[in-house]
Coordinates of C-alpha atoms in Angstrom, one line a residue:
Chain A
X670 CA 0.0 0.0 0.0
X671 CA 1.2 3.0 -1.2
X672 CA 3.1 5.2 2.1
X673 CA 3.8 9.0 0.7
X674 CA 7.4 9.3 2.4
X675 CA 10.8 11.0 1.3
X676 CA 12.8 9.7 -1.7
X677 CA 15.9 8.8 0.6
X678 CA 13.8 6.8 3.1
X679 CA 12.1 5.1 -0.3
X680 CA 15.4 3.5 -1.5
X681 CA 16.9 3.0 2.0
X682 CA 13.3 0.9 2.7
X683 CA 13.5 -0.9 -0.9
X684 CA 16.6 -0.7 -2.4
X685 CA 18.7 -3.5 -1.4
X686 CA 22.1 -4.9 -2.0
X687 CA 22.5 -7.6 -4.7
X688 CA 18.6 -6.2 -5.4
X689 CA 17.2 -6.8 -9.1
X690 CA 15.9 -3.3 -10.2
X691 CA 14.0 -1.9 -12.9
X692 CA 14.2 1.3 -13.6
X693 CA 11.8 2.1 -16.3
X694 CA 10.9 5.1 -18.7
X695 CA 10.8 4.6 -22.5
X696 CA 12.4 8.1 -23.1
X697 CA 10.3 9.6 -21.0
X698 CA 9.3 10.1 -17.5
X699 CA 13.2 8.7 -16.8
X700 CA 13.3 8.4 -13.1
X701 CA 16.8 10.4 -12.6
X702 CA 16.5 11.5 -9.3
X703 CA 15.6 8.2 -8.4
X704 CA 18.7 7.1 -9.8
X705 CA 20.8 9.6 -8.1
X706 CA 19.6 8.8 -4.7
X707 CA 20.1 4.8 -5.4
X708 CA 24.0 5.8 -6.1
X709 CA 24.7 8.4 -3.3
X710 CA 23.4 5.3 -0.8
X711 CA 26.2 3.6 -2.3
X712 CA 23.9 0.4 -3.4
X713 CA 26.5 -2.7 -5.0
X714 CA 26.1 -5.4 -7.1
X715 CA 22.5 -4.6 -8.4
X716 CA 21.2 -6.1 -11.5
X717 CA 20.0 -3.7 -13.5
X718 CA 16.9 -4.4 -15.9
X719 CA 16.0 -1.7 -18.5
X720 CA 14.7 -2.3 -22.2
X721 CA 16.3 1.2 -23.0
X722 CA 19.3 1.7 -20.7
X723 CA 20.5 5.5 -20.6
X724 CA 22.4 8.2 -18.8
X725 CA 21.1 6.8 -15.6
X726 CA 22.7 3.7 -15.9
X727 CA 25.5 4.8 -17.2
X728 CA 25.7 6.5 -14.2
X729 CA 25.1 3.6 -11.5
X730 CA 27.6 1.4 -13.7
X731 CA 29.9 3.9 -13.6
X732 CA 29.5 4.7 -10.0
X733 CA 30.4 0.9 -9.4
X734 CA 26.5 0.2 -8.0
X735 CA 26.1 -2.4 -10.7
X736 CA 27.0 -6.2 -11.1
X737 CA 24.7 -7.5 -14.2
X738 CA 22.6 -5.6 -16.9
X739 CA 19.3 -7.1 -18.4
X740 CA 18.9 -4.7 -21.4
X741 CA 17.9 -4.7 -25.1
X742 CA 19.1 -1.2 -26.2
X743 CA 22.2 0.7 -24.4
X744 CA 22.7 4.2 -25.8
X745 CA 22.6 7.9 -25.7
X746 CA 19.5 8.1 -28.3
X747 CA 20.0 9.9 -31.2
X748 CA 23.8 10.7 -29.8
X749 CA 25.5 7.4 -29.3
X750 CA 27.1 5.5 -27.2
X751 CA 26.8 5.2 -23.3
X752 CA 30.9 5.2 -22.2
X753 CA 30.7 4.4 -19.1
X754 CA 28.3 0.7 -19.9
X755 CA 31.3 0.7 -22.9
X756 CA 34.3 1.2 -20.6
X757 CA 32.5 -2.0 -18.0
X758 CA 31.9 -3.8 -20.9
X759 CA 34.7 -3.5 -22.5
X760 CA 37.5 -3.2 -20.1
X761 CA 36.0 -3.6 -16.5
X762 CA 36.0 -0.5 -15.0
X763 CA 35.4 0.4 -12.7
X764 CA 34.3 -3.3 -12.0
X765 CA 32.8 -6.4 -14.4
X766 CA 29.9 -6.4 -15.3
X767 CA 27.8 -9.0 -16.8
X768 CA 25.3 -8.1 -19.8
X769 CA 22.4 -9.8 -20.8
X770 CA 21.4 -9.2 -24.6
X771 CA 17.8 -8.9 -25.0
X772 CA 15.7 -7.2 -28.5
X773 CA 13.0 -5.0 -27.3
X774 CA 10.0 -7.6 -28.2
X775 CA 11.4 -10.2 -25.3
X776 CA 11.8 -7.5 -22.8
X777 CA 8.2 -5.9 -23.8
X778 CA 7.2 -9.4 -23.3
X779 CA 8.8 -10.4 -20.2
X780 CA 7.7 -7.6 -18.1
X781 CA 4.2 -8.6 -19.5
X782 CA 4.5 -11.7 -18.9
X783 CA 6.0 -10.8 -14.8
X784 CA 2.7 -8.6 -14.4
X785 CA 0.4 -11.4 -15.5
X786 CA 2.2 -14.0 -12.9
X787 CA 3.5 -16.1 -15.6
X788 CA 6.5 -18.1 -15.6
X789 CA 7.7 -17.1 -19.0
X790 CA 6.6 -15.1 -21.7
X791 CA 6.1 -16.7 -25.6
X792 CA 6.7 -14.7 -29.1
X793 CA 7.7 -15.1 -32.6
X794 CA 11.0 -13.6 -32.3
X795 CA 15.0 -14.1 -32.2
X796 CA 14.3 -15.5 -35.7
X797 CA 17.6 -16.3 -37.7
X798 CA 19.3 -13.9 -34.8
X799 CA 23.1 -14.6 -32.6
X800 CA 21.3 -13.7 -29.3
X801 CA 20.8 -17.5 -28.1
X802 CA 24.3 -18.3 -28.9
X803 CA 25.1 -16.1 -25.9
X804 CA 21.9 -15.8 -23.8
X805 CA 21.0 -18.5 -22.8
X806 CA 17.9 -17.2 -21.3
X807 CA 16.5 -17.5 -24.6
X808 CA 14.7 -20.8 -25.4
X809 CA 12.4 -22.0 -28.1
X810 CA 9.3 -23.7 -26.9
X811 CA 6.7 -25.4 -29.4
X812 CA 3.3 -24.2 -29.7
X813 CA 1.1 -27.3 -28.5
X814 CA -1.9 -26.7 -30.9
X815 CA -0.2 -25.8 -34.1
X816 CA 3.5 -26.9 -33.9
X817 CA 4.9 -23.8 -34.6
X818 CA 8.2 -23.3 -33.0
X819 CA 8.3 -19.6 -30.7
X820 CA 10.7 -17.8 -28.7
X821 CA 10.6 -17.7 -25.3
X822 CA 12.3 -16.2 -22.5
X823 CA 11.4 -16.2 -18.5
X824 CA 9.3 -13.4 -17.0
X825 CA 10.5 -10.2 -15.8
X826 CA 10.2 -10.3 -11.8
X827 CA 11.9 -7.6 -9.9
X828 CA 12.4 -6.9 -6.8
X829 CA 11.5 -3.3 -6.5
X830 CA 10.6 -1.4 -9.7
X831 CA 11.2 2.7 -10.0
X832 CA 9.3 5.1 -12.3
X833 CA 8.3 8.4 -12.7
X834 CA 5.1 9.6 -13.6
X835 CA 3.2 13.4 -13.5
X836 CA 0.8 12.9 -10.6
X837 CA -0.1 10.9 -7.5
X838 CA -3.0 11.9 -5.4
X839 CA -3.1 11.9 -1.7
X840 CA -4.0 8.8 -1.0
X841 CA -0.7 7.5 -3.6
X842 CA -2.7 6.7 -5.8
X843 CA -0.8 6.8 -9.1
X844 CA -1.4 9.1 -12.7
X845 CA 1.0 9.3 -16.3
X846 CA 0.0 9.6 -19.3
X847 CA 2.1 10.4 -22.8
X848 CA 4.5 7.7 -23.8
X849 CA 3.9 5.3 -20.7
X850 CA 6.9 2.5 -22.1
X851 CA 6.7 -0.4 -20.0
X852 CA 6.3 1.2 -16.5
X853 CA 2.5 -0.2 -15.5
X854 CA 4.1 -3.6 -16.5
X855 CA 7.3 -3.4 -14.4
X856 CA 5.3 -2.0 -11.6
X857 CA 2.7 -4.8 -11.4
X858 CA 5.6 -7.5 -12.3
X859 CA 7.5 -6.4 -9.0
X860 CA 7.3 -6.9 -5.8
X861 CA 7.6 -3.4 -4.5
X862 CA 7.6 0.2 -6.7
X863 CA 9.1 3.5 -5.9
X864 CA 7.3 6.1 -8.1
X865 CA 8.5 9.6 -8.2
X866 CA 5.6 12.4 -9.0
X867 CA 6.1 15.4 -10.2
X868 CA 3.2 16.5 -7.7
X869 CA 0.1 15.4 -5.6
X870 CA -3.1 16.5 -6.8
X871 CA -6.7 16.6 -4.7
X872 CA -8.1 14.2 -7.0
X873 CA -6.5 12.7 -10.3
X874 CA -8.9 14.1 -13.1
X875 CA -8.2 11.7 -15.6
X876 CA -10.2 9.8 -18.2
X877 CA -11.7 6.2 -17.6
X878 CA -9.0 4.5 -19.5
X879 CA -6.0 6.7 -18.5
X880 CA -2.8 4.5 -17.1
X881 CA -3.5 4.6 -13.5
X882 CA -1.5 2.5 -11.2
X883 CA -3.8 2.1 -8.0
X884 CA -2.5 2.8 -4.3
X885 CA -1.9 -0.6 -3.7
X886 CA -0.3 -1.4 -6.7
X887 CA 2.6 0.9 -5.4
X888 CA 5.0 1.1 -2.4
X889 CA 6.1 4.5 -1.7
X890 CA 5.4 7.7 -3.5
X891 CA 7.9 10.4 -3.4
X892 CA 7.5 13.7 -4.2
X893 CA 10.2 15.4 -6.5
X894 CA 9.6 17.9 -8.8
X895 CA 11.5 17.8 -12.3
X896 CA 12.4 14.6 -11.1
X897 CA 13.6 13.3 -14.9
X898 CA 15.2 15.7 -16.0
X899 CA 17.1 15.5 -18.6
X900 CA 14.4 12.9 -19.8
X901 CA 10.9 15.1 -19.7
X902 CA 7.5 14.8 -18.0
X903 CA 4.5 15.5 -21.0
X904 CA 2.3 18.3 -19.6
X905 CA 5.3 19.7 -17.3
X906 CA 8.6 20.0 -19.2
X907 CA 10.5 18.9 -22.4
X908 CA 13.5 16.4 -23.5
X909 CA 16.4 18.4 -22.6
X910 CA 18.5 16.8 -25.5
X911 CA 21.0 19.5 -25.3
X912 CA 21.7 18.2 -22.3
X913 CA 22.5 14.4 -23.4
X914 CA 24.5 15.8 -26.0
X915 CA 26.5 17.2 -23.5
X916 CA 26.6 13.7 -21.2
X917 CA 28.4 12.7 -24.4
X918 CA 31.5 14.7 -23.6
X919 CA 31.4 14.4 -19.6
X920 CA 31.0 10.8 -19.5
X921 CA 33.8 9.9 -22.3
X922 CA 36.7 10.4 -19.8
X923 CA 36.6 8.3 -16.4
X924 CA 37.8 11.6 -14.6
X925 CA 35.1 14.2 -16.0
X926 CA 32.7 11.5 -15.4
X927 CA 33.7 11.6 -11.8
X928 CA 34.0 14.8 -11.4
X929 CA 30.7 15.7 -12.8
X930 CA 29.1 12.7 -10.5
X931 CA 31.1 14.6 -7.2
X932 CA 29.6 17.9 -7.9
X933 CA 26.0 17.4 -9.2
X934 CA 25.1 14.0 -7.3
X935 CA 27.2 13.1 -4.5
X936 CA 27.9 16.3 -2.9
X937 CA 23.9 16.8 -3.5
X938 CA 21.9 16.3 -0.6
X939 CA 18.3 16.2 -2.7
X940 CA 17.1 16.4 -6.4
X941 CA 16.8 20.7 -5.7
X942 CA 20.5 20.9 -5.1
X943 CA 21.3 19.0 -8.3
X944 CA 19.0 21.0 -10.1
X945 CA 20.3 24.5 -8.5
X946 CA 23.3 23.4 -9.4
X947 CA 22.9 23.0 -12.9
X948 CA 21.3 26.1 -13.0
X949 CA 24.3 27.7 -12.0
X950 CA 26.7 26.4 -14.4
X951 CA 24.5 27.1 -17.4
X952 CA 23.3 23.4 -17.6
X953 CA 19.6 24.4 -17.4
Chain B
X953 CA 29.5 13.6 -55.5
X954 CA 29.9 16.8 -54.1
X955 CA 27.9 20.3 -53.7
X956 CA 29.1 21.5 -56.8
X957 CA 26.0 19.7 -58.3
X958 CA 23.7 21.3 -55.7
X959 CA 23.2 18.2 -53.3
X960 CA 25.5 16.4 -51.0
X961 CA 26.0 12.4 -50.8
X962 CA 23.1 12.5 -47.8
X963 CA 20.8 14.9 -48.7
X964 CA 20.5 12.4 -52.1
X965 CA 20.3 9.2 -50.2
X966 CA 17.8 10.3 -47.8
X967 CA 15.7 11.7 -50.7
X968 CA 16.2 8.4 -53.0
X969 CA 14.8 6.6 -49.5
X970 CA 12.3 8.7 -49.1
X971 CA 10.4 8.3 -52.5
X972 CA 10.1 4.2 -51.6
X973 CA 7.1 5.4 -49.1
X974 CA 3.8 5.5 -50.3
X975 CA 0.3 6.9 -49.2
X976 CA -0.5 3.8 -48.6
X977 CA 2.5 2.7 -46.5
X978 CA 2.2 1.6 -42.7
X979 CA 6.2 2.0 -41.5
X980 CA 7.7 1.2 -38.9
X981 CA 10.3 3.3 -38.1
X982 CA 14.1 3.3 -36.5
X983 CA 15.8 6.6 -35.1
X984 CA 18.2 8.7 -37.6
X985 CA 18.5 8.2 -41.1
X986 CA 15.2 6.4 -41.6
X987 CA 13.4 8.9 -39.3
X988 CA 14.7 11.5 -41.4
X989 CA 13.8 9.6 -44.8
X990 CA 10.8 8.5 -43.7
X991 CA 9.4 12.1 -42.7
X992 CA 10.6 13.5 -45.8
X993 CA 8.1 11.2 -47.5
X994 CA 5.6 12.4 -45.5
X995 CA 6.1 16.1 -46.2
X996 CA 6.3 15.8 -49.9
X997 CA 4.7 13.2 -52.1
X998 CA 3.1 11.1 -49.5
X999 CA 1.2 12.9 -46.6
X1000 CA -1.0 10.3 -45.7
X1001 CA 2.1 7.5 -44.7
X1002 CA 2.0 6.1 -41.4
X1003 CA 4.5 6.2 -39.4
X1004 CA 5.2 4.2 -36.0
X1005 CA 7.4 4.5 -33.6
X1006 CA 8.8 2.0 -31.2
X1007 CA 7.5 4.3 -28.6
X1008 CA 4.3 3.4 -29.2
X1009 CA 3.3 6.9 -31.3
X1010 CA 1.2 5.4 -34.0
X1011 CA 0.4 8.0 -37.3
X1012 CA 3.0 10.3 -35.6
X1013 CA 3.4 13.6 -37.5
X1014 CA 6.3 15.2 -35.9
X1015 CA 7.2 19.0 -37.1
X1016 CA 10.7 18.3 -36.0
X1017 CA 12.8 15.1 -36.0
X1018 CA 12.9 13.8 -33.1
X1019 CA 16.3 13.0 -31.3
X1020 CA 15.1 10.0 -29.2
X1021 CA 12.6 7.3 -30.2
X1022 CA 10.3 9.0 -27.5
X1023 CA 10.7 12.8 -27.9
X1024 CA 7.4 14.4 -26.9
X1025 CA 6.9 15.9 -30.3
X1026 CA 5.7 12.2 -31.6
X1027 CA 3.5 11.4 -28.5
X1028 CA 1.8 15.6 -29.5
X1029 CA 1.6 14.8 -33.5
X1030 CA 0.2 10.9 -32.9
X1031 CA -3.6 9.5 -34.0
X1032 CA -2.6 7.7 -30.5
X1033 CA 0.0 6.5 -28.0
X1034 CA 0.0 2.5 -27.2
X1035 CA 2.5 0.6 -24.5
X1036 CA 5.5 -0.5 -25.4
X1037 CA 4.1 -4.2 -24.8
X1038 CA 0.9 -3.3 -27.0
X1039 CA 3.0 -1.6 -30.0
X1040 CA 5.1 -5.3 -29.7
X1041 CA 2.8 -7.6 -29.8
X1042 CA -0.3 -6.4 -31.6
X1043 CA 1.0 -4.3 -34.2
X1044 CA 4.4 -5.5 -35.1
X1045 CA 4.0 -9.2 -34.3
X1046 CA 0.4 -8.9 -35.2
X1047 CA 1.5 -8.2 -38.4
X1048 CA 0.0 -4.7 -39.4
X1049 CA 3.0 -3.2 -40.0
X1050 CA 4.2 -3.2 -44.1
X1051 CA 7.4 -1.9 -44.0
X1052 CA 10.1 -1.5 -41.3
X1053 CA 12.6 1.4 -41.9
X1054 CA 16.1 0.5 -40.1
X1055 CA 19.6 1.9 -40.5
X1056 CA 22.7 -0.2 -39.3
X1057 CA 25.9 -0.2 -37.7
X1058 CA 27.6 -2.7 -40.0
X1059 CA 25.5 -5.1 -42.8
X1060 CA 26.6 -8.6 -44.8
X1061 CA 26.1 -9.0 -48.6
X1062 CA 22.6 -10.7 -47.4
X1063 CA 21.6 -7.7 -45.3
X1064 CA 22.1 -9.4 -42.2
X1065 CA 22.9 -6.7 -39.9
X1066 CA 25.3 -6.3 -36.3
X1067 CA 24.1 -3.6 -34.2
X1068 CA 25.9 -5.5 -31.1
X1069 CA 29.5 -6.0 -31.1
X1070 CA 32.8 -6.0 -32.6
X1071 CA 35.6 -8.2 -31.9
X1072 CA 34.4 -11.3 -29.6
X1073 CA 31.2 -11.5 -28.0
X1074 CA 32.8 -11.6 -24.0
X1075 CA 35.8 -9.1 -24.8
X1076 CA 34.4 -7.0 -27.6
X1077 CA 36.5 -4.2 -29.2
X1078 CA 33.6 -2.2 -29.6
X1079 CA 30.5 -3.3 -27.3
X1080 CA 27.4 -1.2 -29.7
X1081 CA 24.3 -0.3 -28.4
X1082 CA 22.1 -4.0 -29.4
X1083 CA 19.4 -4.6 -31.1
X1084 CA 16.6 -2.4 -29.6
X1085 CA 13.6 -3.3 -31.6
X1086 CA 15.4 -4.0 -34.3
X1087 CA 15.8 -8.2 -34.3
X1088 CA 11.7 -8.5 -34.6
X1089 CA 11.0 -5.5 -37.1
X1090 CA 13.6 -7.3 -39.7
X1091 CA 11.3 -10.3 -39.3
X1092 CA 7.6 -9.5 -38.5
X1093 CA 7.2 -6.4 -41.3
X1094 CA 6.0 -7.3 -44.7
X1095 CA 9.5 -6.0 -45.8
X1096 CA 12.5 -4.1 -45.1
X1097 CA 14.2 -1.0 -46.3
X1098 CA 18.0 -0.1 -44.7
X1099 CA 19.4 3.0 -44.5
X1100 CA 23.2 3.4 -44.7
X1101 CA 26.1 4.8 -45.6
X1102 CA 28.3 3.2 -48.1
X1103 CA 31.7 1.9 -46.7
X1104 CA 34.9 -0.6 -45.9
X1105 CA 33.1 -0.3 -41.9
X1106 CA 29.7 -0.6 -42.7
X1107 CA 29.6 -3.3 -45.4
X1108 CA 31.7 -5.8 -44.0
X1109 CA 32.5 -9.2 -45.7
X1110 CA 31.8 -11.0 -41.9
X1111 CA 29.6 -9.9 -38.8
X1112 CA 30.9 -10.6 -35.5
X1113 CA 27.3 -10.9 -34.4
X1114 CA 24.1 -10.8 -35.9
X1115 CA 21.4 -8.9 -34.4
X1116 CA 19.1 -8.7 -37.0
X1117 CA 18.2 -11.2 -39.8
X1118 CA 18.6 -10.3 -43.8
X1119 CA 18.0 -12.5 -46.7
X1120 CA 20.4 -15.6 -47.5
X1121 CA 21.1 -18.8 -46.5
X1122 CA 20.5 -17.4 -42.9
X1123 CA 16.8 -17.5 -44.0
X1124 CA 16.6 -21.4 -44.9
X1125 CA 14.7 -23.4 -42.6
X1126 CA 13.0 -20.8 -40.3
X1127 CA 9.6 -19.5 -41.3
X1128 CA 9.8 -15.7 -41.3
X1129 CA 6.8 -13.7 -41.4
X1130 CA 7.8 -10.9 -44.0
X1131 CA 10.1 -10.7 -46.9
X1132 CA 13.1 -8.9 -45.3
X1133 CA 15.3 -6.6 -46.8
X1134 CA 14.2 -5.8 -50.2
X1135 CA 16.0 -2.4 -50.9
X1136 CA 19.5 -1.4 -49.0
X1137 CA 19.8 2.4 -49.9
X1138 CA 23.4 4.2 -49.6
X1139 CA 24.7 7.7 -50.1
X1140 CA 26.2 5.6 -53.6
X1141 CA 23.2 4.0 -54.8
X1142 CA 20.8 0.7 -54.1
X1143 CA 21.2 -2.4 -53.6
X1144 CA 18.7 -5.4 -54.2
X1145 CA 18.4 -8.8 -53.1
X1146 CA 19.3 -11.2 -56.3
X1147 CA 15.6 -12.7 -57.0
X1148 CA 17.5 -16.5 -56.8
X1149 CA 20.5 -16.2 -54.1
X1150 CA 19.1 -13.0 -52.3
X1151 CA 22.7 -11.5 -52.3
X1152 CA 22.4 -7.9 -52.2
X1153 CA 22.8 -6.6 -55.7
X1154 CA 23.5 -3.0 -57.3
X1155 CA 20.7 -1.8 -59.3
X1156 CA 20.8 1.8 -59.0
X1157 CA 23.8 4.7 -58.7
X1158 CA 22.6 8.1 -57.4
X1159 CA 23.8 11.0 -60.1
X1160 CA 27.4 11.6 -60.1
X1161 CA 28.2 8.1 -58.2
X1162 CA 30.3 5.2 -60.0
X1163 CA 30.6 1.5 -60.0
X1164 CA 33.9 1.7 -59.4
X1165 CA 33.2 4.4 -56.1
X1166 CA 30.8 1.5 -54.8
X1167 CA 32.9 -1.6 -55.3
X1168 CA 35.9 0.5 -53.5
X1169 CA 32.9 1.0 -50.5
X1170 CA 32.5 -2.5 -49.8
X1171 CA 34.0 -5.0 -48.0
X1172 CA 33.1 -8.0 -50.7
X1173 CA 33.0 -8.4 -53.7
X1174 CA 30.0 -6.3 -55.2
X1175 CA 27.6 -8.2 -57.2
X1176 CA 26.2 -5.2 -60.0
X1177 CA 23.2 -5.8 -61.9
X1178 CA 23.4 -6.1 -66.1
X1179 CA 21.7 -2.8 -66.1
X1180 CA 22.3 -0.1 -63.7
X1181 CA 19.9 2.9 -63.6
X1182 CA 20.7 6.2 -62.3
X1183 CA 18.4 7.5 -59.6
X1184 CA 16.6 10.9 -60.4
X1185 CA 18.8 14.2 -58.9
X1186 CA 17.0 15.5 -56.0
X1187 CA 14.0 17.8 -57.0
X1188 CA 14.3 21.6 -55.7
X1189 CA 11.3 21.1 -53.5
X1190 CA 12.5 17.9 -52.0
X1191 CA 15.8 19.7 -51.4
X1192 CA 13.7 22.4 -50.0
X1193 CA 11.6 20.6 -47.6
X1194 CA 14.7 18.3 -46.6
X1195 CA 17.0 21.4 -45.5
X1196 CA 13.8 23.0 -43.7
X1197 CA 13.5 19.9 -41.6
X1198 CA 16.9 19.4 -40.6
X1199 CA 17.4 23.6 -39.8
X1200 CA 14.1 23.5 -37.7
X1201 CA 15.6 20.2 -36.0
X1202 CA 18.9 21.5 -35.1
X1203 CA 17.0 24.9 -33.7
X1204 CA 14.8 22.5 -31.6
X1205 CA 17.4 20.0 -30.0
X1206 CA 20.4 23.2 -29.5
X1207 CA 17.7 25.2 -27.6
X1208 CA 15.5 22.5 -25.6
X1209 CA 15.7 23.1 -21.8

């Protein structure tokens, strides 16, 4: 049942060592400050799960919070890579990390497939692809009425999941709306969720079919303002692609990277600070 | 081929991809090069295309490219906005999708393509970004058009990984959904799958390309068709409306805040 409490006490309460975390946001509604407050806590040897891993996990890889990544796209969209997954990936640092390859359409699936209670989730896919040969979480099941031979991969089942989404009313109960990705899914295929708002409302005014993720659905709702920024929240503020344009640069070099991670997030005591920060160095 | 006839190498390719989409076309379609192509065709000769996103923006009309798969200009400019999960299973698998639009990091002569590593699979030399939705768009589309620039890099005699499925031998013994690649357009020319082996064929040069420049480009031995046509020079109005776009989109993602 969803508790209204601070974003710190949130991830001290579900954020766990070793934890399996999905941090979700196609795009958009990115749960940054989330992020941040996962990696000042100093959490290790999580495994992440994303379908779209970004600057936020390149940020808790690179921060050393990581031990395994579940993904199916890692990049800076529309810019390139994602360094600091490269640098892991490809020479260690700062620690090994352990990927598992994944194409959109299992993921998609598997977190559908988590919500619904189900074991494992079945699709026409990986056809004629490498992935098996090196996940060997892929498997090929046949279809007992008509012999066709599908892909299949086990449900998505994590421990806590984390999104960000406009509104929350007082009670928690939860509103987005705009691209919404995969985040009811991951939500209702964990066993806790963290959901950062970008404010509590009265009452949610929303249409009968609008995505809403009910009170007890959720485990703690935290109020922070501009809360995915760089990523955007539809009906508050825009994509600051300048900004991951920029990332580009700062997280290319191990020592910038740090740098930048020292100044806006670790000396940060809250999302505000990061954000006033910013601000004052002509980031925002 | 250089601006001295007007065009450069990219505005031509984008335009000679562009005119493959029809009115009648439901595409599917992948960030960059295809986005760009593939909005073109909706701002010229076919205003009525629909295009998708991965985001789950279906009949998106964005007045800007967007930089991600998920800026907020597609969500605005869409008929509607579906889950991820949705957009995966009941449109693409469900098979309402005719064409998928994809560019590449590095393609085979069979238009298999690597969008995961270079070098070995545990220890890569270059670890790339994966497939994204890539691997199930090469398969469950009625067909599929690539985007990419001609070179020794990008058309490479092996892949170290394949992420998505092309034509070929690869192709014997699974039962695919779609066609798969039918048309491979460079900033040389286009390639075509050879109607009895499927190997990716030269059929078309752009104006001011040569054999020669294309053969030099890639990493095999080039297979060129008996009769090579030259693709139409870009018309002042699709010049027009291509250099709008890309001015209005470097405005939008320099300034965003």
């Amino acid at each position: 049942m969803a508790e209204i409490m601070s974003l710190k006490e949130a991830v001290a309460a579900f954020v766990k060592d070793g934890a399996t975390v999905a941090m979700e946001g196609f795009t958009h509604l990115i749960p940054h400050a989330a992020a941040h407050e996962v990696i000042r806590q100093g959490r290790r040897d999580l495994t992440l799960v994303r379908m779209t891993p970004d600057i936020i996990y390149d940020q808790l890889i690179g921060m050393g919070c990581a031990a395994k990544l579940i993904f199916s796209w890692g990049g800076n969209p529309g810019v390139g890579s994602l360094h600091r997954l490269r640098d892991a990936v490809e020479n260690g640092w700062p620690g090994k990390l352990e990927i598992v390859e994944h194409a959109h359409a299992a993921m998609a699936n598997a977190y559908e497939a988590g919500a619904a209670g189900l074991p494992l989730a079945v699709f026409r896919g990986y056809l004629g692809t490498d992935h098996e040969t090196v996940n060997p979480d892929i498997k090929r099941i046949e279809c007992p009425f008509t012999g066709e031979v599908l892909a299949c991969v086990p449900s998505i089942r994590p421990d806590v999941a984390v999104i960000h989404a406009q509104q929350a009313d007082k009670r928690g109960n939860v509103l987005l709306w705009g691209i919404t990705g995969v985040q009811k899914e991951a939500v209702l295929a964990a066993k806790n969720a963290i959901v950062t708002v970008e404010e509590v409302v009265e009452e949610i005014d929303a249409a009968m079919n609008a995505t809403i993720l009910p009170r007890w659905t959720v485990s703690a709702v935290c109020v922070v303002p501009r809360g995915a920024h760089p990523s955007y929240a539809h009906g508050y503020y825009k994509r600051h692609n300048a900004f991951y344009k920029r990332w580009d640069e700062i997280a290319r070099d191990r020592d910038s990277f740090r740098e930048w991670m020292d100044r806006y997030v670790m000396s940060a005591e809250l999302f505000d600070d990061t954000w006033s920060k910013l601000k004052a160095d002509g980031y925002v | 081929m250089s601006d001295d006839q007007g065009f450069t190498r990219d505005e031509m390719m984008t335009v000679a991809a562009a005119r493959l989409l029809t009115n009648e076309t439901v595409c599917f379609v992948g960030i960059g090069l295809p986005s760009a192509a593939a909005n073109l065709a909706r701002l010229t000769r076919a205003p009525d295309v629909v295009l998708i996103y991965e985001s789950g923006t279906i009949a998106t009309k964005p007045d800007v490219l967007p930089l991600s798969i998920g800026d907020g200009e597609l969500a605005e400019t869409a008929r509607t906005v579906v889950s991820v999960p949705e957009m995966f299973r009941y449109w693409l698998q469900g098979g309402r999708i005719d064409v998928g639009f994809l560019g590449a990091a590095q393609i085979d002569r069979w238009g298999n393509i690597n969008t995961s590593v270079i070098g070995e699979y545990h220890t890569p030399k270059v670890r790339l970004p994966g497939g994204g939705g890539a691997p199930e768009i090469a398969t469950n589309t009625g067909e599929v058009y690539v985007i990419l620039r001609q070179s020794k890099r990008t058309f490479v005699d092996h892949l170290d990984f394949v992420t998505s499925l092309g034509g070929g031998p690869r192709r014997e013994g699974l039962k695919i959904p779609g066609k798969g690649p039918t048309k491979l357009i460079t900033d040389l020319g286009v390639l075509e799958p050879d109607p009895e082996t499927g190997e990716l064929t030269l059929v078309a040069l752009h104006k001011g390309s040569t054999v020669e420049q294309a053969v030099a480009a890639t990493g095999w031995p080039l297979k060129v068709a008996d009769t090579v046509v030259e693709t139409e020079a870009p018309t002042p109005d699709e010049l027009s409306v291509l250099r709008d776009l890309n001015a209005r989109t470097a405005k939008a993602h320099a300034g965003d805040a």
